[in-house]
């Protein structure tokens, strides 16, 4: 078990099958899909390095060896550690549980297909400032625009979380969406069953129901490469930003 990590630690869930992006992901994991001339993972790791993270844990599964081979053991000065699901994919929460021995007492969890134009350390600062909370989830007031909204917010708490699909009937109470970055205390992961497949949505739902999950509103939209439209949107945004700098 680790002592408190300083500078902060980020954990990237990058082990999924990427079924919505087939055939692209049959031989290339989503984390390595090319976006604006680079593997997506290079863009994400660059953002985390610029935000001041000192270490990244990559939870890998499907085509995990390709990620190791492409990214190596260090990126932009940050050490990279790997936690592998093994022969059976464990789901997003199961992958976190597999990585338990690498986790700092407080860490940031994000997804290997999400690119977030915000301060990645903001959820960590919020969680550390509220010792009674077990997590702080960045949320975006989506109102069903970019994907199916899944979060109800009450004050500074996530009041309810329900994972939803785009074709589910709308629920007016769920007007926010999980932005893709959550600060967690290691004890949340310690309480999960070891070796059992489990989705992180079960953790979010439980923490919200117990009043232990804080909400951190974010004003700017998120980007993701879990869909063809999402990849095109991110590529356009990154290309525009690069041209603007030039």
Coordinates of C-alpha atoms in Angstrom, one line a residue:
X1 CA 0.0 0.0 0.0
X2 CA 1.3 3.5 -0.9
X3 CA 1.8 6.5 1.2
X4 CA 0.1 9.7 0.2
X5 CA 1.2 10.6 -3.3
X6 CA 2.7 14.0 -4.0
X7 CA 2.5 15.2 -6.8
X8 CA -0.9 13.7 -7.5
X9 CA -1.8 10.4 -9.2
X10 CA -4.2 9.8 -12.1
X11 CA -5.7 6.4 -13.0
X12 CA -6.8 5.9 -16.6
X13 CA -9.3 3.1 -17.4
X14 CA -8.2 1.9 -20.8
X15 CA -9.1 -1.7 -21.0
X16 CA -12.5 -1.7 -22.8
X17 CA -13.3 -3.5 -26.1
X18 CA -14.3 -0.4 -27.9
X19 CA -17.2 -2.2 -29.6
X20 CA -18.8 1.0 -30.9
X21 CA -15.6 1.9 -32.8
X22 CA -15.2 -1.4 -34.6
X23 CA -13.6 -2.2 -37.0
X24 CA -11.1 0.4 -36.0
X25 CA -10.6 -1.2 -32.6
X26 CA -10.3 -4.8 -33.7
X27 CA -6.5 -4.5 -33.8
X28 CA -6.0 -1.1 -32.2
X29 CA -7.2 -0.2 -28.7
X30 CA -9.2 3.0 -28.4
X31 CA -6.4 4.6 -26.4
X32 CA -4.1 4.4 -29.4
X33 CA -6.6 5.5 -32.1
X34 CA -5.1 8.2 -34.3
X35 CA -6.5 11.7 -33.6
X36 CA -5.1 14.8 -35.3
X37 CA -1.9 13.0 -36.2
X38 CA -1.1 11.4 -32.8
X39 CA -2.4 8.4 -30.8
X40 CA -5.3 9.6 -28.6
X41 CA -3.4 8.5 -25.5
X42 CA -0.5 10.9 -26.2
X43 CA -3.0 13.8 -26.1
X44 CA -4.5 12.7 -22.8
X45 CA -1.2 12.0 -21.1
X46 CA 0.1 15.3 -22.3
X47 CA -2.9 17.0 -20.6
X48 CA -2.2 15.2 -17.4
X49 CA 1.5 16.0 -17.4
X50 CA 0.7 19.7 -18.0
X51 CA -1.8 19.6 -15.1
X52 CA 1.0 18.6 -12.7
X53 CA 0.3 14.9 -12.2
X54 CA 3.4 13.0 -11.1
X55 CA 2.3 9.4 -11.9
X56 CA -0.3 7.6 -14.1
X57 CA -1.7 4.1 -13.6
X58 CA -3.0 2.6 -16.8
X59 CA -5.6 -0.1 -16.3
X60 CA -5.4 -2.1 -19.5
X61 CA -7.1 -5.2 -20.8
X62 CA -8.1 -5.5 -24.5
X63 CA -4.9 -5.1 -26.6
X64 CA -3.1 -3.9 -23.4
X65 CA 0.3 -5.0 -24.8
X66 CA -0.1 -2.6 -27.6
X67 CA -0.6 0.2 -25.1
X68 CA 2.5 -0.8 -23.2
X69 CA 4.5 -1.0 -26.4
X70 CA 3.4 2.4 -27.6
X71 CA 3.6 4.4 -24.3
X72 CA 6.4 2.6 -22.5
X73 CA 7.2 3.3 -18.8
X74 CA 7.4 7.1 -18.9
X75 CA 5.7 9.9 -20.7
X76 CA 6.6 13.6 -20.5
X77 CA 8.5 12.9 -17.3
X78 CA 5.6 11.0 -15.7
X79 CA 6.2 7.4 -14.6
X80 CA 3.6 5.0 -16.1
X81 CA 2.5 1.9 -14.3
X82 CA 0.2 -0.8 -15.7
X83 CA -2.5 -2.9 -14.1
X84 CA -3.8 -5.7 -16.4
X85 CA -7.2 -7.2 -16.2
X86 CA -5.8 -10.6 -17.3
X87 CA -7.7 -13.1 -19.4
X88 CA -11.2 -11.9 -18.3
X89 CA -12.2 -8.3 -18.6
X90 CA -13.2 -7.0 -15.1
X91 CA -15.2 -3.9 -16.0
X92 CA -14.3 -0.4 -15.0
X93 CA -14.7 -0.8 -11.2
X94 CA -13.1 -4.3 -11.3
X95 CA -10.1 -2.9 -13.1
X96 CA -9.7 -0.3 -10.4
X97 CA -9.8 -3.1 -7.8
X98 CA -7.1 -5.0 -9.7
X99 CA -4.9 -1.8 -9.4
X100 CA -5.4 -1.4 -5.7
X101 CA -1.8 -1.9 -4.6
X102 CA -0.7 0.9 -6.9
X103 CA -3.3 3.5 -5.7
X104 CA -2.6 6.6 -3.7
X105 CA -4.9 7.4 -0.7
X106 CA -6.6 10.0 -3.0
X107 CA -6.4 9.7 -6.8
X108 CA -8.1 10.9 -9.9
X109 CA -9.9 8.4 -12.1
X110 CA -10.5 9.2 -15.8
X111 CA -11.4 7.2 -18.9
X112 CA -9.1 6.2 -21.7
X113 CA -11.4 7.6 -24.4
X114 CA -12.2 11.0 -22.7
X115 CA -10.4 14.4 -23.4
X116 CA -11.5 17.0 -20.9
X117 CA -10.7 20.7 -21.4
X118 CA -10.6 21.6 -17.7
X119 CA -8.3 21.5 -14.7
X120 CA -7.8 17.8 -14.0
X121 CA -6.7 18.5 -10.4
X122 CA -9.9 20.4 -9.5
X123 CA -11.8 17.2 -8.3
X124 CA -8.8 16.3 -6.1
X125 CA -8.7 19.7 -4.5
X126 CA -12.4 19.5 -3.8
X127 CA -12.3 16.0 -2.3
X128 CA -9.4 16.9 -0.1
X129 CA -11.2 20.0 1.2
X130 CA -14.2 17.8 2.3
X131 CA -13.1 14.9 4.5
X132 CA -16.6 13.6 4.9
X133 CA -16.9 12.8 1.1
X134 CA -15.6 9.6 -0.5
X135 CA -15.5 11.1 -4.1
X136 CA -15.9 14.2 -6.2
X137 CA -17.3 13.7 -9.7
X138 CA -17.0 16.4 -12.3
X139 CA -20.4 17.0 -13.9
X140 CA -21.6 18.9 -17.0
X141 CA -25.1 20.3 -17.5
X142 CA -25.8 18.3 -20.6
X143 CA -29.6 18.2 -20.8
X144 CA -29.3 15.2 -23.2
X145 CA -27.3 17.1 -25.8
X146 CA -24.0 15.3 -26.2
X147 CA -25.1 11.9 -24.8
X148 CA -27.7 10.5 -22.5
X149 CA -27.7 12.5 -19.3
X150 CA -27.2 10.3 -16.2
X151 CA -26.8 12.6 -13.1
X152 CA -29.1 14.6 -10.9
X153 CA -27.3 17.3 -8.8
X154 CA -28.6 18.8 -5.6
X155 CA -26.5 21.6 -4.2
X156 CA -22.9 20.4 -4.1
X157 CA -23.8 16.7 -4.1
X158 CA -24.6 14.1 -6.8
X159 CA -28.2 13.2 -5.7
X160 CA -28.6 10.3 -8.1
X161 CA -26.7 8.5 -10.8
X162 CA -28.2 6.2 -13.4
X163 CA -26.2 4.9 -16.3
X164 CA -28.4 5.4 -19.4
X165 CA -28.4 4.8 -23.2
X166 CA -29.3 7.3 -25.8
X167 CA -32.5 5.5 -26.6
X168 CA -33.8 5.3 -23.0
X169 CA -36.8 7.4 -22.2
X170 CA -35.8 10.9 -21.0
X171 CA -35.8 11.5 -17.2
X172 CA -36.0 15.3 -16.6
X173 CA -34.4 14.9 -13.1
X174 CA -31.2 13.7 -14.8
X175 CA -30.0 16.9 -16.5
X176 CA -26.3 16.5 -15.9
X177 CA -23.8 14.0 -17.1
X178 CA -20.6 12.4 -15.7
X179 CA -17.9 14.6 -17.2
X180 CA -15.3 11.8 -17.2
X181 CA -13.1 12.6 -14.2
X182 CA -13.7 11.6 -10.5
X183 CA -11.5 11.9 -7.5
X184 CA -11.8 9.0 -5.2
X185 CA -10.5 7.8 -1.8
X186 CA -8.7 4.5 -1.9
X187 CA -11.0 3.0 0.7
X188 CA -13.8 3.1 -1.9
X189 CA -11.8 0.7 -4.1
X190 CA -10.7 -1.4 -1.1
X191 CA -14.4 -2.2 -0.3
X192 CA -15.0 -3.7 -3.8
X193 CA -14.9 -7.5 -4.3
X194 CA -11.6 -8.7 -5.7
X195 CA -11.5 -10.4 -9.1
X196 CA -15.2 -9.8 -9.8
X197 CA -16.4 -8.1 -12.9
X198 CA -18.1 -4.8 -11.9
X199 CA -18.9 -1.5 -13.7
X200 CA -17.9 1.8 -12.1
X201 CA -21.5 3.0 -12.5
X202 CA -22.4 0.7 -9.5
X203 CA -19.9 2.7 -7.4
X204 CA -21.3 6.0 -8.6
X205 CA -24.8 4.9 -7.9
X206 CA -24.0 3.7 -4.4
X207 CA -21.9 6.8 -3.4
X208 CA -24.7 9.1 -4.6
X209 CA -27.4 7.2 -2.7
X210 CA -25.3 7.5 0.5
X211 CA -24.7 11.2 0.1
X212 CA -20.9 10.7 -0.2
X213 CA -20.3 11.8 -3.8
X214 CA -19.7 15.5 -4.4
X215 CA -20.6 17.3 -7.7
X216 CA -18.1 19.6 -9.3
X217 CA -19.8 21.5 -12.1
X218 CA -17.7 22.2 -15.3
X219 CA -18.8 24.8 -17.9
X220 CA -17.0 23.6 -21.0
X221 CA -18.1 20.5 -23.0
X222 CA -16.3 17.2 -22.8
X223 CA -14.8 15.3 -25.8
X224 CA -14.7 11.5 -26.2
X225 CA -13.6 9.1 -28.9
X226 CA -16.0 6.3 -28.0
X227 CA -18.1 7.1 -31.1
X228 CA -17.3 8.2 -34.7
X229 CA -18.9 11.6 -34.1
X230 CA -17.0 12.1 -30.9
X231 CA -13.7 11.4 -32.6
X232 CA -14.5 13.8 -35.4
X233 CA -15.5 16.5 -32.9
X234 CA -12.2 16.1 -30.9
X235 CA -10.1 16.0 -34.0
X236 CA -11.7 19.3 -35.2
X237 CA -11.1 20.9 -31.8
X238 CA -7.5 19.8 -31.5
X239 CA -6.8 20.9 -35.1
X240 CA -8.4 24.3 -34.6
X241 CA -6.4 24.8 -31.3
X242 CA -3.1 23.8 -33.0
X243 CA -3.8 26.2 -35.9
X244 CA -4.7 29.0 -33.5
X245 CA -1.4 28.6 -31.7
X246 CA 0.4 28.8 -35.1

